Short mmCIF file of C-alpha atoms and ligand atoms in Angstrom, two decimals:
data_model
loop_
_atom_site.label_atom_id
_atom_site.label_comp_id
_atom_site.label_asym_id
_atom_site.label_seq_id
_atom_site.Cartn_x
_atom_site.Cartn_y
_atom_site.Cartn_z
CA MET G 13 -23.22 -31.93 16.48
CA ARG G 14 -23.57 -33.36 13.31
CA ASN G 15 -27.56 -32.67 13.89
CA LEU G 16 -26.47 -29.07 14.64
CA ILE G 17 -24.35 -28.23 12.07
CA ALA G 18 -27.18 -29.89 9.26
CA ALA G 19 -29.44 -27.09 11.70
CA GLU G 20 -27.17 -24.29 10.10
CA TYR G 21 -26.78 -25.52 6.62
CA LEU G 22 -30.24 -25.18 6.47
CA LYS G 23 -30.58 -21.39 8.33
CA LEU G 24 -28.21 -20.20 5.72
CA ARG G 25 -30.16 -21.97 2.77
CA THR G 26 -33.05 -20.25 3.43
CA THR G 27 -31.82 -16.65 3.94
CA LYS G 28 -31.66 -14.67 0.80
CA THR G 29 -28.95 -12.11 2.83
CA THR G 30 -26.81 -15.67 1.44
CA TRP G 31 -27.39 -16.05 -2.42
CA ALA G 32 -28.12 -12.62 -2.85
CA LEU G 33 -23.28 -12.37 -1.10
CA LEU G 34 -23.25 -15.39 -3.53
CA ALA G 35 -24.45 -13.55 -6.29
CA ALA G 36 -22.57 -10.09 -5.63
CA THR G 37 -19.13 -12.50 -4.90
CA VAL G 38 -19.65 -13.68 -8.54
CA ALA G 39 -20.21 -10.58 -10.11
CA THR G 40 -17.21 -8.68 -8.45
CA THR G 41 -14.48 -11.11 -9.26
CA GLY G 42 -16.12 -11.26 -12.80
CA LEU G 43 -15.89 -7.97 -13.36
CA ALA G 44 -12.16 -8.33 -11.37
CA VAL G 45 -11.38 -10.62 -14.03
CA VAL G 46 -12.33 -8.25 -16.45
CA GLY G 47 -10.82 -5.23 -15.31
CA ALA G 48 -7.05 -6.96 -14.54
CA ILE G 49 -6.87 -8.56 -17.98
CA LEU G 50 -8.18 -5.00 -19.55
CA VAL G 51 -5.33 -3.17 -17.63
CA ALA G 52 -2.76 -6.23 -18.42
CA SER G 53 -2.95 -5.41 -21.64
CA ASN G 54 -3.15 -2.49 -22.29
CA SER G 55 0.10 -2.24 -20.12
CA LYS G 56 1.06 -4.50 -23.23
CA LEU G 57 2.02 -7.23 -20.24
CA ASN G 58 2.18 -10.87 -21.94
CA LEU G 59 -1.04 -13.10 -20.38
CA GLN G 60 1.21 -15.90 -20.90
CA SER G 61 4.03 -14.65 -18.97
CA THR G 62 3.98 -15.77 -15.14
CA HIS G 63 3.44 -12.15 -13.86
CA GLY G 64 0.63 -11.79 -16.68
CA ILE G 65 -1.51 -14.95 -15.08
CA ARG G 66 -0.74 -13.18 -11.45
CA GLU G 67 -1.77 -9.86 -12.58
CA VAL G 68 -5.04 -11.71 -14.02
CA LEU G 69 -5.22 -14.72 -11.91
CA HIS G 70 -4.98 -12.37 -8.31
CA VAL G 71 -8.50 -10.54 -8.30
CA THR G 72 -9.90 -14.09 -8.03
CA ALA G 73 -10.47 -13.83 -3.70
CA SER G 74 -12.30 -9.75 -4.15
CA GLY G 75 -14.86 -11.20 -3.59
CA GLY G 76 -13.79 -12.65 -0.18
CA ILE G 77 -15.15 -9.49 1.85
CA PHE G 78 -18.57 -11.04 0.97
CA MET G 79 -17.91 -14.33 2.85
CA LEU G 80 -16.47 -12.43 5.70
CA VAL G 81 -20.22 -10.57 5.79
CA LEU G 82 -21.70 -14.03 5.45
CA GLY G 83 -19.17 -15.05 8.11
CA VAL G 84 -20.11 -12.73 10.25
CA ILE G 85 -24.42 -12.92 9.62
CA ILE G 86 -24.15 -16.75 10.57
CA SER G 87 -23.03 -15.77 13.92
CA ALA G 88 -24.08 -12.45 15.03
CA GLY G 89 -27.49 -12.65 12.21
CA GLU G 90 -29.01 -14.77 15.46
CA TYR G 91 -28.93 -11.88 18.05
CA ARG G 92 -30.06 -9.57 15.30
CA GLN G 93 -33.19 -11.70 14.75
CA ARG G 94 -33.11 -12.78 17.85
CA THR G 95 -33.11 -16.46 17.26
CA ALA G 96 -29.89 -17.08 19.27
CA THR G 97 -32.94 -17.97 22.18
CA GLU G 98 -34.80 -20.82 20.02
CA THR G 99 -31.67 -21.91 18.89
CA PHE G 100 -29.26 -22.07 22.89
CA LEU G 101 -33.01 -23.28 24.10
CA THR G 102 -31.90 -26.34 21.84
CA THR G 103 -28.30 -26.72 22.62
CA PRO G 104 -27.19 -24.72 25.87
CA ARG G 105 -23.83 -25.74 25.89
CA ARG G 106 -23.28 -22.28 23.63
CA TRP G 107 -19.73 -23.71 22.75
CA LYS G 108 -21.23 -26.40 20.55
CA VAL G 109 -23.02 -23.82 18.44
CA ILE G 110 -20.31 -21.62 18.30
CA ILE G 111 -18.39 -24.30 16.67
CA SER G 112 -20.97 -25.70 14.07
CA LYS G 113 -21.08 -22.12 12.88
CA LEU G 114 -17.64 -22.13 12.99
CA ILE G 115 -17.19 -25.50 10.57
CA VAL G 116 -20.79 -23.95 8.30
CA SER G 117 -18.69 -21.01 7.59
CA THR G 118 -15.53 -22.32 6.48
CA THR G 119 -17.18 -24.77 4.87
CA THR G 120 -19.52 -22.54 2.94
CA GLY G 121 -16.07 -20.40 2.03
CA VAL G 122 -15.20 -23.12 0.33
CA VAL G 123 -18.73 -23.28 -1.62
CA PHE G 124 -18.13 -19.55 -2.51
CA GLY G 125 -14.40 -19.63 -3.35
CA ALA G 126 -14.52 -22.63 -5.56
CA ILE G 127 -17.46 -20.95 -7.64
CA SER G 128 -15.62 -17.60 -7.59
CA ALA G 129 -12.25 -19.77 -8.60
CA GLY G 130 -14.90 -21.51 -11.94
CA THR G 131 -16.21 -17.58 -12.14
CA ALA G 132 -12.40 -16.55 -12.61
CA ILE G 133 -11.05 -19.61 -15.39
CA ALA G 134 -14.82 -18.95 -17.33
CA VAL G 135 -14.11 -15.10 -17.85
CA ALA G 136 -10.04 -15.34 -17.96
CA SER G 137 -10.70 -18.50 -20.82
CA HIS G 138 -13.09 -16.06 -23.18
CA LEU G 139 -10.96 -13.41 -22.78
CA TYR G 140 -7.81 -15.14 -23.23
CA SER G 141 -9.06 -16.31 -26.16
CA ALA G 142 -10.62 -12.86 -27.75
CA LYS G 143 -7.19 -11.78 -27.46
CA GLY G 144 -5.46 -14.82 -29.47
CA TYR G 145 -3.85 -16.36 -26.14
CA THR G 146 -5.15 -19.54 -24.58
CA PHE G 147 -5.59 -19.83 -21.23
CA PRO G 148 -2.78 -21.83 -19.31
CA LEU G 149 -5.80 -24.58 -17.78
CA GLY G 150 -3.16 -27.31 -17.07
CA SER G 151 -0.02 -24.32 -15.08
CA SER G 152 0.37 -25.11 -11.80
CA LEU G 153 0.62 -21.78 -11.03
CA ALA G 154 -2.93 -20.92 -11.74
CA TRP G 155 -3.95 -23.64 -9.47
CA SER G 156 -1.96 -22.53 -6.56
CA ILE G 157 -3.53 -19.08 -6.96
CA LEU G 158 -6.94 -20.47 -7.79
CA GLY G 159 -6.29 -22.67 -4.60
CA GLY G 160 -5.41 -20.00 -2.71
CA ALA G 161 -8.53 -18.24 -4.43
CA VAL G 162 -10.71 -21.17 -2.05
CA LEU G 163 -7.84 -20.89 0.54
CA ALA G 164 -8.68 -16.91 1.78
CA ALA G 165 -12.61 -17.63 1.27
CA ALA G 166 -13.21 -20.34 3.71
CA LEU G 167 -10.93 -18.60 6.00
CA PHE G 168 -12.56 -15.15 6.03
CA GLY G 169 -15.66 -17.05 6.53
CA ALA G 170 -14.32 -18.28 9.68
CA LEU G 171 -13.05 -15.20 10.76
CA GLY G 172 -15.99 -13.44 10.43
CA ALA G 173 -18.18 -16.57 12.37
CA ALA G 174 -15.58 -16.66 15.29
CA THR G 175 -15.53 -12.59 15.15
CA GLY G 176 -20.06 -12.50 15.11
CA SER G 177 -19.23 -14.43 17.98
CA LEU G 178 -17.14 -12.75 19.69
CA ILE G 179 -18.67 -9.86 19.45
CA ARG G 180 -23.06 -10.57 18.54
CA ASN G 181 -23.99 -6.44 17.30
CA GLN G 182 -23.55 -7.72 13.60
CA VAL G 183 -23.75 -4.27 12.55
CA SER G 184 -20.53 -3.42 14.62
CA ALA G 185 -18.50 -6.17 13.46
CA ILE G 186 -19.02 -5.66 9.52
CA VAL G 187 -17.97 -1.58 10.14
CA GLY G 188 -15.48 -3.41 12.32
CA TRP G 189 -14.20 -5.20 9.70
CA MET G 190 -14.33 -2.74 6.86
CA ALA G 191 -12.46 -0.23 8.79
CA TRP G 192 -9.58 -2.52 9.28
CA LEU G 193 -9.36 -4.11 6.42
CA PHE G 194 -9.58 -0.87 4.29
CA VAL G 195 -8.38 1.56 6.36
CA ILE G 196 -6.48 0.74 9.93
CA GLU G 197 -4.40 -2.11 7.93
CA ASN G 198 -3.17 0.14 5.24
CA ILE G 199 -2.06 2.87 7.84
CA VAL G 200 0.34 -0.12 9.27
CA LEU G 201 1.16 -0.25 5.41
CA GLY G 202 2.21 2.98 5.85
CA PHE G 203 4.23 2.86 9.08
CA SER G 204 6.25 -0.73 8.47
CA ALA G 205 5.52 -2.77 5.13
CA THR G 206 6.86 -5.81 7.73
CA ALA G 207 4.63 -5.74 10.04
CA GLY G 208 1.69 -5.27 7.96
CA ARG G 209 2.20 -8.54 5.97
CA TRP G 210 1.52 -10.25 9.10
CA LEU G 211 -2.69 -8.78 8.93
CA PRO G 212 -5.63 -10.84 6.87
CA SER G 213 -5.72 -8.04 3.89
CA ALA G 214 -2.41 -8.45 3.28
CA LEU G 215 -2.60 -12.06 4.71
CA SER G 216 -5.59 -12.92 1.98
CA ARG G 217 -3.26 -11.38 -1.36
CA ALA G 218 -0.56 -13.19 -0.48
CA LEU G 219 -2.95 -16.57 -0.32
CA VAL G 220 -3.48 -15.04 -3.79
CA ARG G 221 0.05 -14.46 -5.01
CA ASP G 222 -1.13 -10.97 -5.99
CA PRO G 223 2.38 -9.83 -7.47
CA ASN G 224 2.31 -5.85 -6.93
CA ALA G 225 3.50 -6.11 -3.14
CA HIS G 226 6.22 -8.13 -1.06
CA LEU G 227 3.96 -10.62 0.47
CA LEU G 228 4.64 -13.65 3.33
CA PRO G 229 4.42 -17.16 1.24
CA GLN G 230 0.99 -18.91 0.74
CA SER G 231 2.09 -21.57 3.30
CA THR G 232 2.88 -18.83 6.34
CA ALA G 233 -0.06 -16.80 5.34
CA ALA G 234 -2.97 -19.74 5.50
CA ILE G 235 -1.59 -21.18 8.70
CA VAL G 236 -1.04 -17.14 10.34
CA LEU G 237 -4.74 -16.63 9.21
CA VAL G 238 -5.98 -20.24 10.33
CA ILE G 239 -4.06 -18.61 13.95
CA TYR G 240 -5.96 -15.38 14.24
CA GLY G 241 -9.21 -17.55 13.20
CA VAL G 242 -8.79 -20.15 16.50
CA VAL G 243 -7.66 -17.20 18.77
CA ILE G 244 -10.80 -15.04 18.32
CA MET G 245 -12.66 -18.44 18.69
CA LEU G 246 -11.57 -20.02 21.49
CA THR G 247 -11.61 -16.09 22.87
CA ALA G 248 -15.81 -16.48 22.01
CA VAL G 249 -16.12 -19.68 23.71
CA LEU G 250 -14.14 -18.57 27.17
CA THR G 251 -16.17 -15.02 26.91
CA GLU G 252 -19.32 -16.90 25.80
CA SER G 253 -19.59 -19.30 28.61
CA ARG G 254 -19.55 -15.80 31.19
CA ARG G 255 -22.20 -14.27 29.54
CA ASP G 256 -25.83 -14.60 29.40
CA ALA G 257 -27.81 -15.21 26.51
CA MET Z 18 -41.24 -31.63 37.80
CA ILE Z 19 -39.86 -28.13 38.28
CA GLU Z 20 -37.33 -26.87 41.35
CA ILE Z 21 -36.31 -23.34 41.70
CA LYS Z 22 -33.64 -23.71 45.32
CA LYS Z 23 -32.96 -20.61 46.79
CA VAL Z 24 -32.37 -18.75 42.74
CA THR Z 25 -30.64 -14.88 43.42
CA LYS Z 26 -29.68 -12.84 40.67
CA ALA Z 27 -28.49 -9.34 40.46
CA PHE Z 28 -28.25 -6.67 37.73
CA GLY Z 29 -25.48 -4.24 39.02
CA SER Z 30 -26.37 -3.82 42.31
CA ALA Z 31 -30.21 -4.22 42.34
CA ARG Z 32 -31.23 -7.50 43.00
CA ALA Z 33 -33.83 -9.00 40.07
CA VAL Z 34 -34.17 -11.97 42.25
CA ASP Z 35 -33.51 -12.49 45.60
CA GLU Z 36 -33.80 -15.99 47.33
CA VAL Z 37 -36.72 -17.31 44.81
CA SER Z 38 -37.64 -20.65 46.23
CA PHE Z 39 -40.87 -22.92 45.15
CA THR Z 40 -41.95 -26.29 43.29
CA ALA Z 41 -44.32 -26.46 39.95
CA PRO Z 42 -45.23 -30.13 40.43
CA GLU Z 43 -46.15 -32.63 38.02
CA GLY Z 44 -49.80 -33.15 36.42
CA ALA Z 45 -51.03 -29.79 37.96
CA VAL Z 46 -50.72 -25.79 36.37
CA THR Z 47 -48.31 -24.12 38.38
CA GLY Z 48 -49.33 -19.47 38.29
CA PHE Z 49 -45.87 -17.77 37.98
CA LEU Z 50 -47.82 -14.27 39.37
CA GLY Z 51 -46.71 -10.40 40.01
CA PRO Z 52 -45.86 -7.55 38.98
CA ASN Z 53 -43.90 -5.62 35.74
CA GLY Z 54 -40.03 -6.09 36.67
CA ALA Z 55 -41.30 -8.09 39.75
CA GLY Z 56 -38.79 -11.05 38.51
CA LYS Z 57 -40.59 -13.52 37.19
CA THR Z 58 -39.31 -14.24 34.02
CA THR Z 59 -35.24 -13.48 34.57
CA THR Z 60 -36.79 -17.03 36.98
CA LEU Z 61 -37.60 -18.43 34.26
CA ARG Z 62 -34.66 -17.60 32.19
CA MET Z 63 -32.41 -18.78 34.64
CA LEU Z 64 -34.64 -22.71 34.29
CA LEU Z 65 -33.58 -22.37 30.80
CA GLY Z 66 -30.09 -21.72 30.85
CA LEU Z 67 -30.35 -18.83 29.16
CA SER Z 68 -28.68 -16.99 32.20
CA SER Z 69 -27.04 -18.09 34.81
CA PRO Z 70 -27.85 -17.62 39.09
CA ASP Z 71 -25.68 -15.41 40.97
CA GLN Z 72 -26.60 -18.14 43.24
CA GLY Z 73 -29.03 -21.10 44.12
CA GLU Z 74 -30.08 -23.68 41.56
CA ALA Z 75 -32.94 -23.90 39.18
CA LEU Z 76 -33.87 -28.14 38.27
CA ILE Z 77 -35.99 -29.50 35.87
CA ASN Z 78 -36.74 -33.19 37.27
CA GLY Z 79 -34.13 -33.27 39.26
CA VAL Z 80 -31.08 -31.82 36.17
CA LYS Z 81 -30.31 -28.39 34.93
CA TYR Z 82 -31.52 -27.25 32.12
CA ALA Z 83 -27.76 -27.41 30.39
CA ASP Z 84 -27.33 -31.20 31.85
CA LEU Z 85 -30.17 -32.80 29.92
CA ASP Z 86 -29.95 -35.23 27.86
CA SER Z 87 -32.39 -33.35 25.01
CA PRO Z 88 -33.58 -30.22 26.33
CA ARG Z 89 -36.06 -30.10 23.26
CA ARG Z 90 -38.09 -33.68 23.78
CA ALA Z 91 -37.68 -32.65 27.45
CA VAL Z 92 -39.15 -28.62 28.03
CA GLY Z 93 -40.66 -26.86 25.88
CA ALA Z 94 -40.99 -22.79 26.25
CA VAL Z 95 -42.22 -19.65 24.90
CA LEU Z 96 -40.70 -16.54 25.75
CA ASP Z 97 -40.82 -12.70 25.10
CA SER Z 98 -37.45 -12.32 23.78
CA ILE Z 99 -37.92 -15.52 20.96
CA GLY Z 100 -38.21 -13.64 17.61
CA TYR Z 101 -37.35 -15.48 13.72
CA HIS Z 102 -35.97 -14.08 10.97
CA PRO Z 103 -38.66 -11.89 8.64
CA GLY Z 104 -37.77 -13.53 5.82
CA ARG Z 105 -38.11 -17.48 6.98
CA SER Z 106 -41.57 -18.96 6.73
CA GLY Z 107 -42.72 -20.30 9.30
CA ILE Z 108 -42.71 -23.93 8.70
CA ASP Z 109 -38.58 -23.70 7.64
CA HIS Z 110 -37.92 -22.41 10.85
CA LEU Z 111 -39.35 -25.38 12.45
CA ARG Z 112 -37.18 -27.65 10.22
CA ILE Z 113 -34.64 -25.83 11.86
CA VAL Z 114 -35.79 -26.96 15.44
CA ALA Z 115 -36.32 -30.04 14.25
CA LYS Z 116 -33.10 -30.52 12.53
CA ALA Z 117 -30.87 -28.91 15.00
CA ALA Z 118 -33.10 -31.20 17.92
CA GLY Z 119 -32.36 -34.46 15.87
CA LEU Z 120 -36.51 -34.91 16.19
CA GLU Z 121 -38.67 -36.62 13.87
CA ARG Z 122 -40.06 -34.04 10.94
CA LYS Z 123 -43.55 -35.17 10.53
CA ARG Z 124 -43.54 -33.66 14.33
CA VAL Z 125 -43.01 -30.07 12.19
CA GLY Z 126 -46.62 -30.56 10.57
CA GLU Z 127 -47.86 -32.01 13.21
CA VAL Z 128 -47.21 -29.02 16.09
CA LEU Z 129 -49.09 -26.28 12.89
CA GLU Z 130 -52.28 -28.31 13.29
CA ILE Z 131 -51.89 -28.00 17.23
CA VAL Z 132 -51.55 -24.75 17.12
CA GLU Z 133 -53.68 -24.09 13.32
CA LEU Z 134 -50.84 -22.91 11.75
CA THR Z 135 -50.70 -25.23 8.90
CA SER Z 136 -52.66 -22.70 6.02
CA ALA Z 137 -50.06 -19.98 6.88
CA ALA Z 138 -47.17 -22.52 7.66
CA GLU Z 139 -45.58 -21.65 4.07
CA ARG Z 140 -45.54 -17.72 4.57
CA ASN Z 141 -42.04 -15.85 5.70
CA VAL Z 142 -42.27 -14.85 9.59
CA GLY Z 143 -42.49 -11.61 9.17
CA GLY Z 144 -46.14 -11.10 7.65
CA TYR Z 145 -47.53 -12.81 10.84
CA SER Z 146 -49.23 -11.07 13.37
CA GLN Z 147 -48.15 -10.87 16.95
CA GLY Z 148 -50.98 -14.04 17.49
CA MET Z 149 -49.49 -15.95 14.82
CA ARG Z 150 -46.52 -15.30 16.15
CA GLN Z 151 -47.49 -16.48 20.01
CA ARG Z 152 -48.38 -19.44 18.07
CA LEU Z 153 -45.11 -20.49 16.06
CA ALA Z 154 -44.04 -20.26 19.20
CA LEU Z 155 -45.81 -22.75 21.04
CA ALA Z 156 -45.47 -25.13 17.74
CA THR Z 157 -41.71 -24.44 18.85
CA ALA Z 158 -42.13 -25.20 21.92
CA LEU Z 159 -44.02 -28.68 21.56
CA LEU Z 160 -41.87 -29.80 19.53
CA GLY Z 161 -40.39 -32.49 21.38
CA ASP Z 162 -43.46 -33.22 23.30
CA PRO Z 163 -41.94 -31.96 26.38
CA PRO Z 164 -43.19 -33.24 29.64
CA VAL Z 165 -42.01 -30.17 30.48
CA LEU Z 166 -44.11 -26.72 29.82
CA VAL Z 167 -42.41 -23.23 30.72
CA LEU Z 168 -44.69 -20.08 29.37
CA ASP Z 169 -44.24 -16.45 29.93
CA GLU Z 170 -46.82 -14.80 29.33
CA PRO Z 171 -48.19 -17.35 26.38
CA SER Z 172 -51.17 -15.19 26.37
CA ASN Z 173 -49.86 -12.70 24.68
CA GLY Z 174 -51.40 -11.10 21.28
CA LEU Z 175 -54.17 -13.69 20.93
CA ASP Z 176 -57.58 -12.45 20.70
CA PRO Z 177 -59.91 -14.40 23.29
CA ALA Z 178 -60.61 -17.18 20.95
CA GLY Z 179 -57.03 -17.99 20.82
CA MET Z 180 -57.15 -16.82 24.58
CA ALA Z 181 -60.13 -20.11 25.22
CA TRP Z 182 -58.11 -22.54 22.50
CA LEU Z 183 -55.02 -21.36 24.59
CA ARG Z 184 -56.21 -22.38 28.12
CA ASP Z 185 -58.14 -25.75 27.33
CA LEU Z 186 -54.42 -26.66 25.43
CA ILE Z 187 -53.21 -26.21 28.97
CA ALA Z 188 -55.38 -27.77 31.40
CA GLY Z 189 -55.35 -30.42 28.73
CA TRP Z 190 -51.41 -31.19 29.14
CA ALA Z 191 -51.76 -30.88 33.30
CA LYS Z 192 -54.26 -33.41 32.90
CA GLN Z 193 -52.38 -35.60 31.02
CA GLY Z 194 -49.32 -35.35 33.37
CA ARG Z 195 -47.06 -32.70 32.30
CA THR Z 196 -45.77 -29.96 34.41
CA VAL Z 197 -47.12 -26.74 33.45
CA LEU Z 198 -45.45 -23.14 34.49
CA PHE Z 199 -46.28 -19.87 32.74
CA SER Z 200 -46.53 -16.03 34.48
CA SER Z 201 -49.64 -14.15 32.98
CA HIS Z 202 -51.12 -10.77 34.10
CA ILE Z 203 -54.64 -12.22 33.16
CA LEU Z 204 -55.86 -13.27 36.69
CA ASN Z 205 -59.06 -13.92 34.90
CA GLU Z 206 -57.27 -16.98 32.74
CA VAL Z 207 -54.77 -18.09 36.37
CA GLU Z 208 -58.36 -18.39 38.11
CA MET Z 209 -59.71 -20.64 35.27
CA VAL Z 210 -56.43 -23.02 34.64
CA ALA Z 211 -54.11 -22.74 37.64
CA ASP Z 212 -54.12 -25.28 40.37
CA HIS Z 213 -51.23 -24.06 42.08
CA LEU Z 214 -50.10 -20.69 42.35
CA VAL Z 215 -46.73 -18.72 43.01
CA VAL Z 216 -46.99 -14.55 43.73
CA ILE Z 217 -43.48 -12.61 43.44
CA ASN Z 218 -43.40 -9.60 44.13
CA HIS Z 219 -39.78 -7.24 44.24
CA GLY Z 220 -37.32 -10.29 43.34
CA LYS Z 221 -39.23 -12.17 46.75
CA VAL Z 222 -42.27 -15.35 46.73
CA VAL Z 223 -44.51 -13.40 48.74
CA ARG Z 224 -47.46 -16.48 48.23
CA GLU Z 225 -47.07 -20.06 47.29
CA THR Z 226 -50.33 -21.73 47.52
CA SER Z 227 -52.13 -24.60 46.26
CA MET Z 228 -55.95 -22.70 44.75
CA ASN Z 229 -58.30 -24.51 46.02
CA ASP Z 230 -57.11 -21.48 49.42
CA LEU Z 231 -59.13 -19.15 46.35
CA ALA Z 232 -62.50 -21.70 46.65
CA GLY Z 233 -65.89 -21.34 49.15
CA PRO Z 234 -67.27 -23.90 50.76
CA ASP Z 235 -68.79 -25.33 47.68
CA GLY Z 236 -65.66 -26.27 46.12
CA LYS Z 237 -65.81 -23.44 43.91
CA ILE Z 238 -63.46 -20.83 43.87
CA ILE Z 239 -64.35 -17.03 44.00
CA SER Z 240 -64.42 -14.86 41.28
CA GLY Z 241 -62.34 -11.72 42.54
CA ARG Z 242 -60.67 -13.30 45.50
CA LEU Z 243 -57.48 -13.57 43.14
CA GLU Z 244 -57.19 -10.39 42.30
CA GLU Z 245 -58.08 -9.04 46.34
CA MET Z 246 -55.31 -11.30 47.07
CA PHE Z 247 -52.65 -10.58 44.39
CA PHE Z 248 -53.48 -6.54 45.42
CA GLU Z 249 -53.36 -7.55 49.29
CA LEU Z 250 -49.77 -9.14 48.19
CA THR Z 251 -48.16 -6.70 45.36
CA THR Z 252 -49.22 -3.66 46.85
CA PRO Z 253 -47.41 -1.10 48.97
CA LYS Z 254 -48.84 -0.47 51.96
CA VAL Z 255 -50.77 2.91 52.58
CA GLN Z 256 -49.27 4.92 55.89
CA VAL Z 257 -52.29 6.59 57.15
CA ARG Z 258 -51.13 10.05 59.26
N1 LIG I 309 -30.96 -8.03 31.56
C1 LIG I 309 -30.73 -7.39 31.99
N2 LIG I 309 -30.58 -6.07 32.70
C2 LIG I 309 -30.27 -5.55 33.79
N3 LIG I 309 -31.48 -5.37 34.18
C3 LIG I 309 -32.14 -6.20 34.35
C4 LIG I 309 -32.04 -7.39 33.32
N4 LIG I 309 -33.05 -7.77 32.69
C5 LIG I 309 -33.71 -8.08 34.32
N5 LIG I 309 -33.73 -6.97 34.60
C6 LIG I 309 -34.79 -6.19 35.62
O1 LIG I 309 -35.25 -6.94 36.02
C7 LIG I 309 -36.39 -6.41 37.34
C8 LIG I 309 -37.12 -7.93 37.02
O2 LIG I 309 -37.22 -7.99 35.30
P1 LIG I 309 -38.19 -9.26 35.16
O3 LIG I 309 -37.96 -9.09 32.98
O4 LIG I 309 -37.24 -10.25 35.39
O5 LIG I 309 -39.50 -8.90 35.34
P2 LIG I 309 -41.13 -9.41 34.82
O6 LIG I 309 -41.57 -10.09 36.29
O7 LIG I 309 -40.73 -10.10 33.80
O8 LIG I 309 -41.94 -8.17 34.76
P3 LIG I 309 -42.88 -8.73 33.51
O9 LIG I 309 -44.16 -8.59 34.01
O10 LIG I 309 -42.97 -6.41 33.30
O11 LIG I 309 -42.42 -9.11 32.36
C9 LIG I 309 -36.36 -5.15 36.30
O12 LIG I 309 -36.60 -4.33 37.37
C10 LIG I 309 -35.74 -5.18 35.26
O13 LIG I 309 -35.58 -3.89 34.68
MG1 LIG I 310 -41.66 -10.69 31.94
#
């Protein structure tokens, strides 16, 4: 398994898509933080208050979607590029491939999330001091939000890799996720806010303590997202054992 | 040694492979022939664990592919369905396989030399010609220095010099005692390199024989004999009224 995981990292490093998605994550996070600070100061919000910090920092997870896409590409991309044949010739036990990809996608999500958090801190400290505030780098609130953003990216990476293994078709998996996160979840939310809280997009917002909605606690959100990932992964493993490569 | 034992595979109601049995012995080249759609690729994919037979089993030195300890060290395979990430270099592709299989890194340079691809190794595979891709597939198959080689139309896309080079390579492997099973539509090529012959048609083995059976009294293969036999075995009989 260790060799397999190392090989998956090598695959990631040798594709430009990885770096493009990382750049998109950093740019999105940076712009989102700038936007959040502008909106907050326009509405005369105290940037150092609890509400102000949550308003500014919860957008650190806005790049999470790119990690979801990368996760899908890590798994389903093998079918798109037809590299799956060589992969399964090396590792005929396909569950090992699925698990390795899940591990690699999740840990890459940690890296993407940490870089997003770094970007948010850099941009926010800069703008805070420009506006005469000091960014509360020592506050536990800030760190719980930033930690939540890292966790959100990791779990989105896991969800992406698991669905990519299950669906195999990269475009369908990505389009399906977009439709789910941006359309279907909003419709569910419209019908029942209570039910909507248990869905992936709302869960990732709960992880970064988005102040604009009534969401689940951070820890519950993390556990539910992990359960989703595990269920999809197990379905993928069971399906894979019964189909041809 | 490769043993195919009563292997059957149906897609829907059509049996693509129907109780196929044959053996590819060690130290010999086995040619696997049959018209388009006869079931050659389907048989080889089952042998390589890429799809599972409905019935029967395919063994490599007595073991199913999925049960091999280190598949890359046991079997080298070239298949049509192998693709490459266009934005990745040939050498990176080989490094990835070597890493996943736990093979020595220096083997990558060696196989690139064998398939004469060293000068193009750093280029992206997206810019490779079909023949270069085929060479890369062969290089990948050779990474683990395997005693068994399974090649589905390996000369696809190779130029005449490339084909001659591949024939020498294949014959050399058999001389070293390896098991080589290869499918081909180029009967000339089969005549020149195969020791053993398996012909399938509509999913069934219609002939398994030694190439010696196609030889004249002087022991040389009679040119054209293989083609004659192939058509006899695979052309539907025309009804005479
Ligand atoms: N995945 C699949 N789904 C449905 N039918 C399939 C599939 N793979 C192969 N077949 C069918 O099985 C039969 C055997 O195909 P196969 O590819 O094994 O033939 P082949 O001998 O390799 O032919 P060729 O010389 O053209 O490569 C064909 O009728 C083909 O249409
Ligand atoms: Mg074929």
